[in-house]
mmCIF file of C-alpha atoms and ligand atoms in Angstrom:
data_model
loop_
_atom_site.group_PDB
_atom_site.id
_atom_site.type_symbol
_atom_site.label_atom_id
_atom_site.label_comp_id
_atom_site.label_asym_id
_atom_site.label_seq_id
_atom_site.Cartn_x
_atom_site.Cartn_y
_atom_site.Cartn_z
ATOM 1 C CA UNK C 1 36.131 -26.306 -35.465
ATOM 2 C CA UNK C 2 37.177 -25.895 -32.007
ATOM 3 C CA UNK C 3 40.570 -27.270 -31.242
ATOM 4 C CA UNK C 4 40.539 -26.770 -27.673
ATOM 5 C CA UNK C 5 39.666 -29.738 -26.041
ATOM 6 C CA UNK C 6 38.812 -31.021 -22.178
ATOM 7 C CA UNK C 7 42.066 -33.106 -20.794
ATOM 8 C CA UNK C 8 40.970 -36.910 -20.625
ATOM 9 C CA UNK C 9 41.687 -36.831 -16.416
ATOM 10 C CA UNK C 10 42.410 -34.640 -13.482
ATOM 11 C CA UNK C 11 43.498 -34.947 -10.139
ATOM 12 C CA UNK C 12 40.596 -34.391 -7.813
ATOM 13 C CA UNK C 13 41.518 -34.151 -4.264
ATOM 14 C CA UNK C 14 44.266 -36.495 -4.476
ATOM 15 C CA UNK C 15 42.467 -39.400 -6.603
ATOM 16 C CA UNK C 16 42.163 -39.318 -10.408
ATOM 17 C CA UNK C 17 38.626 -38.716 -11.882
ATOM 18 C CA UNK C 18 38.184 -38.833 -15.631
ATOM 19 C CA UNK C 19 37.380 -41.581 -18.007
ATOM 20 C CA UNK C 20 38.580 -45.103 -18.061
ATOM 21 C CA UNK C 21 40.207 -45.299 -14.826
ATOM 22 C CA UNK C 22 40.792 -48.751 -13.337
ATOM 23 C CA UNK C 23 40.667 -48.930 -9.947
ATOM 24 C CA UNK C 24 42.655 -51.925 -7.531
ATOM 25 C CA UNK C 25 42.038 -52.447 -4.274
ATOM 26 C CA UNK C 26 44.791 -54.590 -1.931
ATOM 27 C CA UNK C 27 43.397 -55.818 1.750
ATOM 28 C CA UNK C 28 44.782 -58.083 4.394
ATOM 29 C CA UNK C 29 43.393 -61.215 3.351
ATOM 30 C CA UNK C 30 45.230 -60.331 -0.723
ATOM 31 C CA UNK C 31 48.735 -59.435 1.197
ATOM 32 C CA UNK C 32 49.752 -62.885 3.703
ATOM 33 C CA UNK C 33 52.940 -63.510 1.531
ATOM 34 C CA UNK C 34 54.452 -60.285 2.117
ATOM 35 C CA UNK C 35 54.173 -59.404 5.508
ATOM 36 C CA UNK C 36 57.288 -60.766 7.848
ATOM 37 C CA UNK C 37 54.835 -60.799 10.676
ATOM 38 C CA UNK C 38 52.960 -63.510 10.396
ATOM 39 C CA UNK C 39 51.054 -64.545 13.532
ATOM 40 C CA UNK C 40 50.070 -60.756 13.716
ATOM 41 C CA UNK C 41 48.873 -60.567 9.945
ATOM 42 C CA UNK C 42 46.707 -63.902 10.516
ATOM 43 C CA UNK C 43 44.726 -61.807 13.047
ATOM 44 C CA UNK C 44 44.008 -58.606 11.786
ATOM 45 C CA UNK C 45 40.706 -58.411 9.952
ATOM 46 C CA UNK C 46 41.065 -59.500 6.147
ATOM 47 C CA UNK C 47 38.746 -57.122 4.687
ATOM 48 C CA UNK C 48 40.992 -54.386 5.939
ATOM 49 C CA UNK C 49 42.133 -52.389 3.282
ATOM 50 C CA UNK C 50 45.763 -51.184 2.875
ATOM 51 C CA UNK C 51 46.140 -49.813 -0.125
ATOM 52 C CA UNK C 52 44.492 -48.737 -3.560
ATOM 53 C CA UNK C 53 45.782 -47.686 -7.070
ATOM 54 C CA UNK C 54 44.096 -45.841 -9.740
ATOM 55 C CA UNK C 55 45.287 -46.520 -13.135
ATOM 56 C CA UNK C 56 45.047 -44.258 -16.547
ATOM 57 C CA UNK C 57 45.766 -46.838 -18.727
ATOM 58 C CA UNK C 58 45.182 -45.120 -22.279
ATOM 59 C CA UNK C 59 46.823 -48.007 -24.222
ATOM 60 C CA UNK C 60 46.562 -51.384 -24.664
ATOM 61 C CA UNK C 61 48.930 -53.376 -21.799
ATOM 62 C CA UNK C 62 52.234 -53.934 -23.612
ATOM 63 C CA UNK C 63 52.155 -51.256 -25.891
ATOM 64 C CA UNK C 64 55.383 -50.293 -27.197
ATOM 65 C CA UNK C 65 56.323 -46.821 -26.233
ATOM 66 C CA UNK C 66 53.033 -46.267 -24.389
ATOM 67 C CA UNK C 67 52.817 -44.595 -20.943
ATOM 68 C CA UNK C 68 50.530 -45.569 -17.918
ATOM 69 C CA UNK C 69 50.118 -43.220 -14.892
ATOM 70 C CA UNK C 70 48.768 -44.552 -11.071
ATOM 71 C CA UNK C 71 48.223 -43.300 -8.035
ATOM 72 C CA UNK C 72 48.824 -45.148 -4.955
ATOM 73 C CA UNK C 73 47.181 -44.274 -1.329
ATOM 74 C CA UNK C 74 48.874 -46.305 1.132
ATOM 75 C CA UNK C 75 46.694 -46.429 4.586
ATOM 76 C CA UNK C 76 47.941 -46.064 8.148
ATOM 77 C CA UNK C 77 48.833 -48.963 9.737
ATOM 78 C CA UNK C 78 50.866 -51.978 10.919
ATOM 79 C CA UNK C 79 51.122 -55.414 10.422
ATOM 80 C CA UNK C 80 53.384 -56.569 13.582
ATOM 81 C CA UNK C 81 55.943 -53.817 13.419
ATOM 82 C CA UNK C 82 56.197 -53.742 9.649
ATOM 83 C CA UNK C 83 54.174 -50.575 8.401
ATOM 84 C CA UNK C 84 51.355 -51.238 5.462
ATOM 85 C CA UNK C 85 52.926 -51.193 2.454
ATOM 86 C CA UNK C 86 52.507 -52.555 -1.201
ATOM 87 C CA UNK C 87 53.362 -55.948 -2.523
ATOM 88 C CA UNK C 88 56.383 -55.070 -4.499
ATOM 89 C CA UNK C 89 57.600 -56.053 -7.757
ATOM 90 C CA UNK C 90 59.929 -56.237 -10.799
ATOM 91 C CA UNK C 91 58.825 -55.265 -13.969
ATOM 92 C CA UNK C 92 58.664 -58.289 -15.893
ATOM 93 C CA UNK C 93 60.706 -56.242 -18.897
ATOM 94 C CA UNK C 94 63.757 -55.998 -16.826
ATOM 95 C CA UNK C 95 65.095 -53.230 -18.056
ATOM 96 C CA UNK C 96 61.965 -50.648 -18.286
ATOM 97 C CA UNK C 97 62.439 -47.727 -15.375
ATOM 98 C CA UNK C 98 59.738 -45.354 -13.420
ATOM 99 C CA UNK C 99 59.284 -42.410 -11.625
ATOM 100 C CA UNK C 100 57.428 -41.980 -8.754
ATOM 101 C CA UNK C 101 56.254 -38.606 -7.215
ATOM 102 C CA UNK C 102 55.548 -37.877 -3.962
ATOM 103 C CA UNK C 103 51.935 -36.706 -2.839
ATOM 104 C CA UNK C 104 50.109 -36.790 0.465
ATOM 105 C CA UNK C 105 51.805 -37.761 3.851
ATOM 106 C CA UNK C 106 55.249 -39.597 4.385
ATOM 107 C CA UNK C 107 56.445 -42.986 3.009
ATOM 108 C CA UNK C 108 59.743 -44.620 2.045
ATOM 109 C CA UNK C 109 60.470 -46.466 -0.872
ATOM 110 C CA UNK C 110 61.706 -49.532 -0.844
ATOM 111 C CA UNK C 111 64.389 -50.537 -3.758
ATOM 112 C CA UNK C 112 66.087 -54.346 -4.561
ATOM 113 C CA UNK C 113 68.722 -54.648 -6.939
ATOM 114 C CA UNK C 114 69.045 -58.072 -8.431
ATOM 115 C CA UNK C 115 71.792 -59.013 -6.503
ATOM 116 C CA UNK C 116 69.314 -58.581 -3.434
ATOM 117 C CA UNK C 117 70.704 -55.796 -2.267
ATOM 118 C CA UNK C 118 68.337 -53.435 -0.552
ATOM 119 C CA UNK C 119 68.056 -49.612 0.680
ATOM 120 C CA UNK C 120 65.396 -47.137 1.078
ATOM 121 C CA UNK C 121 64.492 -43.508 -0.266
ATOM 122 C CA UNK C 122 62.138 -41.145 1.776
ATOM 123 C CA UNK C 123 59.316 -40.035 0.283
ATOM 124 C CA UNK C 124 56.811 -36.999 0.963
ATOM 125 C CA UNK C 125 54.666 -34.234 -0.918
ATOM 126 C CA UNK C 126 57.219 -33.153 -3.841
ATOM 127 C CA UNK C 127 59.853 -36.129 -3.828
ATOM 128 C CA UNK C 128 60.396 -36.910 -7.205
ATOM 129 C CA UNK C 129 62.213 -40.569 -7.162
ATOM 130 C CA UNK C 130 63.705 -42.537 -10.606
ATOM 131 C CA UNK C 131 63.320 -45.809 -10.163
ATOM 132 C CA UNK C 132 66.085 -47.591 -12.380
ATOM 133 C CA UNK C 133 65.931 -50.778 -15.046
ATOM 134 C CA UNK C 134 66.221 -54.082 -12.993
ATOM 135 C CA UNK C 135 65.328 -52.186 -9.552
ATOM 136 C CA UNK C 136 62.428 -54.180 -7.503
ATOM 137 C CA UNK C 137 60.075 -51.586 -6.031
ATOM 138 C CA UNK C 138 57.984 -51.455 -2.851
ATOM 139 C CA UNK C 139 56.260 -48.615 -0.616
ATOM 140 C CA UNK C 140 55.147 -48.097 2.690
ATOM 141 C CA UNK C 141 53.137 -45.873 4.751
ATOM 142 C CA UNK C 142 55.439 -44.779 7.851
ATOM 143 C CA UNK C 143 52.816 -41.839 9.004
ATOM 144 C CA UNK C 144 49.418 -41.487 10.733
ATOM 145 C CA UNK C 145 47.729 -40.404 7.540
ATOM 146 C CA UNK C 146 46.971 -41.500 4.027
ATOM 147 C CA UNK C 147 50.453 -41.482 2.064
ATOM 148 C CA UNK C 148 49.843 -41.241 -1.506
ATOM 149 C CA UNK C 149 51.932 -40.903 -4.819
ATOM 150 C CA UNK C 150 52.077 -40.905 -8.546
ATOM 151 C CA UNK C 151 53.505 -43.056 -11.078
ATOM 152 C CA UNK C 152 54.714 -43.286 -14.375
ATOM 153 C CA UNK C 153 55.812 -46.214 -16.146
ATOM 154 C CA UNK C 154 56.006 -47.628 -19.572
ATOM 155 C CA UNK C 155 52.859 -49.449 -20.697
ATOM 156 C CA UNK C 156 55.113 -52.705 -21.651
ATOM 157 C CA UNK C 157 56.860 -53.222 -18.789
ATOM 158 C CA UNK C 158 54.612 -55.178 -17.193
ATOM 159 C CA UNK C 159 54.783 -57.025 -13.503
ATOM 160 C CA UNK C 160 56.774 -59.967 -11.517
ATOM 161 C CA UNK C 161 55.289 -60.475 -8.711
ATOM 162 C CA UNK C 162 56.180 -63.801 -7.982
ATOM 163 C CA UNK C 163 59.560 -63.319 -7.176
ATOM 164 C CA UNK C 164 58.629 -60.792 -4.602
ATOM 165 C CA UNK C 165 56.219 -63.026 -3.145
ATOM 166 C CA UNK C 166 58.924 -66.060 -3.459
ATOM 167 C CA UNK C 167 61.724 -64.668 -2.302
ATOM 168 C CA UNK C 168 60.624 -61.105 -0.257
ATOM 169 C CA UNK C 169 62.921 -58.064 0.329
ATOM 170 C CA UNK C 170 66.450 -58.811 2.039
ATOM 171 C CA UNK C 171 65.390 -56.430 4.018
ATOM 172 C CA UNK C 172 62.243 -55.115 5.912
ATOM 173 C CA UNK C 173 61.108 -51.712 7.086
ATOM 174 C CA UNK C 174 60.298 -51.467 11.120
ATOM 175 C CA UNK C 175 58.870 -49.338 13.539
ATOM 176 C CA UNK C 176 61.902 -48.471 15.968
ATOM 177 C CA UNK C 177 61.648 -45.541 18.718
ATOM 178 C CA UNK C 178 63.703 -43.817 16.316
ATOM 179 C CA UNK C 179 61.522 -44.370 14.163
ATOM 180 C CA UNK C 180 61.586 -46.433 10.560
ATOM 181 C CA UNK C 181 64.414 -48.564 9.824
ATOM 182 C CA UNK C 182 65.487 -51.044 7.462
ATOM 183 C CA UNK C 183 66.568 -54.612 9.328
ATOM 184 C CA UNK C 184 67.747 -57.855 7.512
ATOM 185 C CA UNK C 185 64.326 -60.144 7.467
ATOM 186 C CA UNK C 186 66.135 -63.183 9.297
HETATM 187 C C1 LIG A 1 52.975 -48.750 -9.173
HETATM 188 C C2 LIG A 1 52.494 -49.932 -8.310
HETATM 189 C C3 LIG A 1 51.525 -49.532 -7.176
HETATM 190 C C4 LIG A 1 51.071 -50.754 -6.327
HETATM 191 O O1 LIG A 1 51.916 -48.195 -9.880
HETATM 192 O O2 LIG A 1 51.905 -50.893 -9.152
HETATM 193 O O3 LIG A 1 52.162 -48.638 -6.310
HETATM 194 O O4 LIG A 1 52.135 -51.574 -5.967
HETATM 195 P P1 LIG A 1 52.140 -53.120 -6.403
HETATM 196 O O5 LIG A 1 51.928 -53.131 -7.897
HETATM 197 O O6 LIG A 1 53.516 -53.608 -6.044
HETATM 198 O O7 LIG A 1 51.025 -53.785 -5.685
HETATM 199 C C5 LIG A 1 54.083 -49.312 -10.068
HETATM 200 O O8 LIG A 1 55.177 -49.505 -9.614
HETATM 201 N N1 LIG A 1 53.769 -49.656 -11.337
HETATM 202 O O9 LIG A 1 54.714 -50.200 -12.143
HETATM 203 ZN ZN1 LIG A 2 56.546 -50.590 -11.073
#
């Protein structure tokens, strides 16, 4: 018997291909709640897409000790002067951590303690970021090209969104001439 077996994925140019990988897609029309820039979100064109995720999800949701891996490609763009960026959660376990690893092009990540305080890490091909228990995590594109990363997580932590979509970031991040910067959202 031949115990050498094919690996269940691969990365393919930057996306996973393999078996049983679920793909999300996030345009303008799914992201009005988290954009600070309203007027300037209600007329960009909702089919727009900003970002996608591909998810290995080997076991069932909630699984105790279980693993899931994603990748995330981010798109180029703006919404006002905020750059594209993901909606941005808590995991709804509290205390259940990630890592996140830097792919293709330049992005920041966006962390929120519970306490609402905010700061930023850069991201870029070969970052390796650990995102700590009760940390609220978001990402944005600040280059001209696809940024994309990978994720690991633990299959039970599960999301919050709402309290993102509630309550935001204390902060947002900006185009400046400097370039991106993190500014209180008033
Ligand atoms: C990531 C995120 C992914 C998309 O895989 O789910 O980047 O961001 P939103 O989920 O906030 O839309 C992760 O953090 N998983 O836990
Ligand atoms: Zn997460």
């Amino acid at each position: 018997m031949n115990e050498i077996v094919a690996p269940a994925l691969r990365f393919e140019q930057q996306a996973l291909a393999g078996t049983g990988i679920v793909k999300t897609e996030r345009r303008i029309r799914d992201l009005g709640d988290i954009y600070f820039y309203r007027d300037a979100w209600k007329q960009m064109p909702g089919d727009e897409l900003v970002y996608e995720v591909e998810s290995y999800l080997p076991v069932a949701d909630g699984t105790e000790g279980g693993l899931f891996l994603g990748i995330t490609r981010i798109h180029p763009g703006k919404v006002g002067r905020e750059y594209f960026m993901t909606k941005g959660h808590f995991h709804k376990i509290r205390n259940r951590a990630e890592i996140y690893m830097g792919m293709e092009g330049e992005g920041m990540l966006i962390l929120m303690d519970e306490h609402r305080h905010t700061w930023a890490e850069k991201m870029f091909p070969g970052s390796l970021h650990y995102i700590h228990a009760n940390i609220a995590h978001r990402t944005a594109n600040t280059g001209n090209t696809v940024f994309s990363f990978g994720a690991v997580w633990p299959a039970d932590a599960g999301h919050d969104y709402a309290t993102i979509s509630e309550g935001g970031f204390s902060k947002i991040l900006v185009e400046q001439q400097q370039g991106p910067v993190l500014i209180d959202r008033i």
